[in-house]
XYZ file of C-alpha atoms in Angstrom:
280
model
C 144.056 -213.291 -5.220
C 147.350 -212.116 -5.766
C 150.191 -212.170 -2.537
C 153.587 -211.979 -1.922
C 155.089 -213.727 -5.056
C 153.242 -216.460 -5.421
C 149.409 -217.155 -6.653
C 147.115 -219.295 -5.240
C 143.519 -219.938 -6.213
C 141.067 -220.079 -3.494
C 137.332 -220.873 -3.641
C 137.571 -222.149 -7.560
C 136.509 -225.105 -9.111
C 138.395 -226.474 -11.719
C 138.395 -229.074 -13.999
C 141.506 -231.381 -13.546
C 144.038 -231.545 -10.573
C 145.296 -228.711 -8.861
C 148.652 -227.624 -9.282
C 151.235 -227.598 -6.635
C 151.740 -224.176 -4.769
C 155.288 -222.280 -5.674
C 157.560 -222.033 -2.618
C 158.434 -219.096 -1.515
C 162.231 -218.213 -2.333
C 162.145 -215.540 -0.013
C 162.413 -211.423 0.173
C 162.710 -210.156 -3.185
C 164.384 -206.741 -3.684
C 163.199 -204.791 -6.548
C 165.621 -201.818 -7.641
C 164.448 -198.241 -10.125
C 166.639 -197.396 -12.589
C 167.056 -193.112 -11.821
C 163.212 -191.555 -13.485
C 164.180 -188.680 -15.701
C 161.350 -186.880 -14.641
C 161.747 -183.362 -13.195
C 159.740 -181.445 -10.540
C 157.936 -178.956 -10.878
C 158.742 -175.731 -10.934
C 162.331 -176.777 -12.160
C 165.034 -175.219 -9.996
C 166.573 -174.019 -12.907
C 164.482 -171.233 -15.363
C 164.188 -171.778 -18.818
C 162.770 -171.143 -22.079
C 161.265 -167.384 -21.151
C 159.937 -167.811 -17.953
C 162.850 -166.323 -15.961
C 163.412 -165.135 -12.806
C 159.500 -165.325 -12.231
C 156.624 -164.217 -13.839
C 158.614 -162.147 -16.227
C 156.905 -161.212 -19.415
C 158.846 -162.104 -22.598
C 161.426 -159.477 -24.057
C 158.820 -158.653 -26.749
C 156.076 -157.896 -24.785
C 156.634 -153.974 -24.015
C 156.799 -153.559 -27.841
C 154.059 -155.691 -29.078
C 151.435 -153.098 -29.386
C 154.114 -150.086 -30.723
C 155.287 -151.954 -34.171
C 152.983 -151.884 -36.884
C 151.487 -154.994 -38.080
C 151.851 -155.706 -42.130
C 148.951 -154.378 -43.725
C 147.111 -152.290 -40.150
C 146.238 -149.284 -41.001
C 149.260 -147.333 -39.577
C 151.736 -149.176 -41.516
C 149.415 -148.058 -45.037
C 148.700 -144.498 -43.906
C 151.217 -142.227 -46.244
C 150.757 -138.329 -47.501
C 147.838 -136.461 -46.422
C 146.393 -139.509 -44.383
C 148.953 -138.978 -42.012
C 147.862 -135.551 -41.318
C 144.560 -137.555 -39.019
C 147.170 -140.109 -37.119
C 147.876 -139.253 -33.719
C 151.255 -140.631 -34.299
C 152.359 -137.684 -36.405
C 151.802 -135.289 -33.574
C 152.876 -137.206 -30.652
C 156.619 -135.565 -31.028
C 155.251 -132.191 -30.556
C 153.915 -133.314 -27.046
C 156.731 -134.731 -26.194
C 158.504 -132.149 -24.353
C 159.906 -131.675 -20.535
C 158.730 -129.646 -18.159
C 162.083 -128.031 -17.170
C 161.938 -127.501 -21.411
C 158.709 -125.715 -21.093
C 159.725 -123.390 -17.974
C 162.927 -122.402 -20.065
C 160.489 -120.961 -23.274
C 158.145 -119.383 -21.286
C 161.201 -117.373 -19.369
C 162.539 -116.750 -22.561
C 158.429 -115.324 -23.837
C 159.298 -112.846 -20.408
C 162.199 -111.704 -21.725
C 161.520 -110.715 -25.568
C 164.591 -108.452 -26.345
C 166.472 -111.350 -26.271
C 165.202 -112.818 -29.740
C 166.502 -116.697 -28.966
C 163.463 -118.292 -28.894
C 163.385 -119.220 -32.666
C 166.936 -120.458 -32.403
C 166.091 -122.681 -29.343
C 163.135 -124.247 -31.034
C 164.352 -124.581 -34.365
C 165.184 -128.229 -33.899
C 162.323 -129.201 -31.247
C 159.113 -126.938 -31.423
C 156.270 -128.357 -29.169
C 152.913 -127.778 -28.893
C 152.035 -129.285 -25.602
C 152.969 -125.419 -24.001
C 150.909 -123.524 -26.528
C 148.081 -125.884 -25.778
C 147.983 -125.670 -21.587
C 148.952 -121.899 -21.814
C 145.961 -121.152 -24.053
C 143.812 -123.260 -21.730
C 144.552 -121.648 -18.837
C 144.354 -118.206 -20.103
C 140.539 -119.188 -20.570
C 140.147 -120.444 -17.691
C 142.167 -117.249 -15.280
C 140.150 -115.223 -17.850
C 137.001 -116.348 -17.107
C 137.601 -116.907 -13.513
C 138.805 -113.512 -12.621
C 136.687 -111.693 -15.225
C 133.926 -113.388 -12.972
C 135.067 -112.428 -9.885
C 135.816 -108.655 -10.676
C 132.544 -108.463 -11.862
C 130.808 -109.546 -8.564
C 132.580 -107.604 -6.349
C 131.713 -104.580 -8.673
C 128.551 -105.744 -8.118
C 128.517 -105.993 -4.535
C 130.177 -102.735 -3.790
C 127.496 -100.958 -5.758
C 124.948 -103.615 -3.971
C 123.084 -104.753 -7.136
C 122.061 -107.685 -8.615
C 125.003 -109.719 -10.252
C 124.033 -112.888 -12.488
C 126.812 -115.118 -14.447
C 127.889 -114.734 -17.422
C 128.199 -118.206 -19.624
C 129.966 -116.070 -22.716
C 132.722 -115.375 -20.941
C 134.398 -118.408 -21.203
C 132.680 -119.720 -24.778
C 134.486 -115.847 -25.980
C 137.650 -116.630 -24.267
C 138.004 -119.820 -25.634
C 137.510 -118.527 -29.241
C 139.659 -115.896 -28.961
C 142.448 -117.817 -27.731
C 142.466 -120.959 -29.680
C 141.416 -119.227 -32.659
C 143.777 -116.852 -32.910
C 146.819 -119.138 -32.405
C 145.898 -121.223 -35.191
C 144.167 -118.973 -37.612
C 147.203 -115.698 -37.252
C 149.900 -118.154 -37.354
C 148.369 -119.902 -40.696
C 148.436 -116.372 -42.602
C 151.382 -116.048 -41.830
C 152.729 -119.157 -42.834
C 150.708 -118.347 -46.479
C 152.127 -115.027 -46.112
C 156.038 -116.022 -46.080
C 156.035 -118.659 -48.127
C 154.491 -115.966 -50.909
C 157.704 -113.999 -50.433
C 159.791 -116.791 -50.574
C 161.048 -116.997 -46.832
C 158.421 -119.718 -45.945
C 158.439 -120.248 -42.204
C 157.581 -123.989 -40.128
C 153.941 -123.738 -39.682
C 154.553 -125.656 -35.910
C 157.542 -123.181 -35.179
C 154.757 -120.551 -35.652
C 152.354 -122.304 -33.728
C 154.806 -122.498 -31.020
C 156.070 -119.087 -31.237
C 152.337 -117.399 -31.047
C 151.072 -119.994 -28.237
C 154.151 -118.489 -25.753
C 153.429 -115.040 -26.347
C 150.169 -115.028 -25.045
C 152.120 -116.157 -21.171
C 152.720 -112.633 -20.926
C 148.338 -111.962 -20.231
C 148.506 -114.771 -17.644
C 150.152 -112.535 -14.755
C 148.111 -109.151 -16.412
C 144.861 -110.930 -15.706
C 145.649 -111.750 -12.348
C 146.935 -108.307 -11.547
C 143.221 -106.603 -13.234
C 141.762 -107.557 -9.918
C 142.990 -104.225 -8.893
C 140.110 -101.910 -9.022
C 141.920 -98.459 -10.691
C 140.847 -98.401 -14.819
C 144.187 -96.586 -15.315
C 146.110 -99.230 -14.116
C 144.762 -101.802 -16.180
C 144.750 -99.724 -19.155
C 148.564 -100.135 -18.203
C 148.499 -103.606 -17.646
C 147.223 -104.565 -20.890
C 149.835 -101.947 -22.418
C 152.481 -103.787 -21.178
C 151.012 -107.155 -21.973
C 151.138 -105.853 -25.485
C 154.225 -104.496 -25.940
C 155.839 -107.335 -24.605
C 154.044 -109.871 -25.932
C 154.138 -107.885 -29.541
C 158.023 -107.388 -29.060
C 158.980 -110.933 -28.559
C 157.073 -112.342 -31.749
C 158.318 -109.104 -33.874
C 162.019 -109.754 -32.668
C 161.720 -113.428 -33.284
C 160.965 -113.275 -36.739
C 162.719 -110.415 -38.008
C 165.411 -112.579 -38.852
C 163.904 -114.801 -40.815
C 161.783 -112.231 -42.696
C 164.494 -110.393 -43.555
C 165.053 -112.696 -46.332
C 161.334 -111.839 -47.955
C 163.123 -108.841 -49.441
C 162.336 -104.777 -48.942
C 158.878 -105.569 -47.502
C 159.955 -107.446 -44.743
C 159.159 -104.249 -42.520
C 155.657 -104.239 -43.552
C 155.344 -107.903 -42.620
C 157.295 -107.243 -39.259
C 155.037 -104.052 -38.327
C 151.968 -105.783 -39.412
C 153.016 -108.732 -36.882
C 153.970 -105.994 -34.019
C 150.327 -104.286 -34.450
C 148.439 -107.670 -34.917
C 149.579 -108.291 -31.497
C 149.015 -104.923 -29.914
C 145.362 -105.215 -31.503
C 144.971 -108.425 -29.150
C 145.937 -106.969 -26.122
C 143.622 -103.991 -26.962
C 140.292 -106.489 -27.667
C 141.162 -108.305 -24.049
C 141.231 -104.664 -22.096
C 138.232 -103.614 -23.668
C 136.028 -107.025 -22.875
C 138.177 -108.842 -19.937
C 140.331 -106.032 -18.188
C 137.070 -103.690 -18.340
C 134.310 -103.988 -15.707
C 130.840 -102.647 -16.458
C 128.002 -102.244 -13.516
């Protein structure tokens, strides 16, 4: 048993004499040289754990850079026609941007769409205008319908088609129209951007938003007008839009303008006769 500073043996036998205990020389004072350890957390940040849990300076980017050999970095040519990547620009657009082209689509005399969009052409617009057009379509198509119904007190059921037919219409003819076209002027030599014409065609069909809403109003002659004006307008500000760039296709550049003008009436004629029209 050890205590104090000295050692004594208690209870033990040993062979031979027992030595003499130590004397005691008295309180010993035992002094630390300073630890160099440090506490924990340190008062001081380091390394890249700063200013609490903050997440190293390469974290926001870790998942945006390619890694060597993924299958982003190696897509090239065609492949990159199936990457998200090369049409997240086009979606990439402001809302105050947006509100600006569709007030220009209102306004179709003024021709400065093409010039505004020359540099930044979007396709988020196109998409949500189309969409909703299906949507107001189908919804106030609907409705019309059932209050005919009502007023003439017969039987009204729902009608599915309206919206699969709407949705065909619209999407289709915003991508098939604007990729004749494109085949169309780069024939002549005055070949257009195929998402400029994307972009151009998905704005002019705004114009049916409002003359949807407005067909509520049970008088045929005034949506006969509606749809008119729809037309024109909508017709007008894709016609004036590209007649400056046609121009350069040479003497037939009228043809190619007219064609677009009636293309566009045509639409507006289709949507009277199956949305604008109610049948009991």
């Amino acid at each position: 048993m050890m205590s104090g500073n000295y050692t004594s043996i208690d209870n033990q036998s040993v062979s031979g004499s027992v030595p003499a205990a130590v004397p005691d020389p008295g309180h010993l004072s035992v002094k630390f040289q300073d630890s160099h350890l440090q506490t924990f957390p340190p008062s001081e940040a380091q390394g890249k754990i700063a200013g609490g849990a903050r997440l190293p300076r390469d974290a926001d980017d870790t998942f945006s850079k390619p890694v060597s050999g993924s299958d982003e970095a190696q897509q090239s040519g065609w492949l990159r026609t199936f990457s998200v990547s090369t049409y997240k620009s086009y979606f990439d657009v402001d809302t105050s941007d947006v509100l600006e082209r569709i007030k220009d689509s209102l306004l179709p005399f003024s021709g400065a769409f093409n010039e505004k969009t020359s540099n930044s052409p979007d396709l988020y617009g196109p998409f949500w205008i189309c969409t909703t057009l299906i949507f107001v379509a189908a919804a106030i198509g609907t409705f019309v319908t059932y209050v005919a119904h009502k007023v003439k007190s017969k039987e009204w059921e729902y009608d599915i088609n309206v919206v699969q037919w709407s949705a065909g219409l619209f999407y289709g003819y915003v991508t098939i129209v604007p990729l004749v076209l494109y085949v169309i002027l780069k024939y002549f030599s005055a070949p257009a951007g195929l998402v400029q014409l994307f972009c151009l065609y998905g704005y002019s069909l705004f114009v049916f938003i409002p003359a949807l809403c407005l067909s509520v109003v049970p008088l045929e002659i005034f949506r006969w007008v509606l749809a008119g004006v729809a037309g024109i307008m909508s017709a007008t500000f894709v016609a004036i839009n590209l007649r400056a760039h046609i121009v350069s296709a040479g003497e037939r550049w009228f043809l190619i303008v007219a064609g677009i003008f009636l293309l566009q009436l045509a639409l507006a004629v289709v949507l009277k006769l199956y949305l604008f029209t109610v049948t009991v």
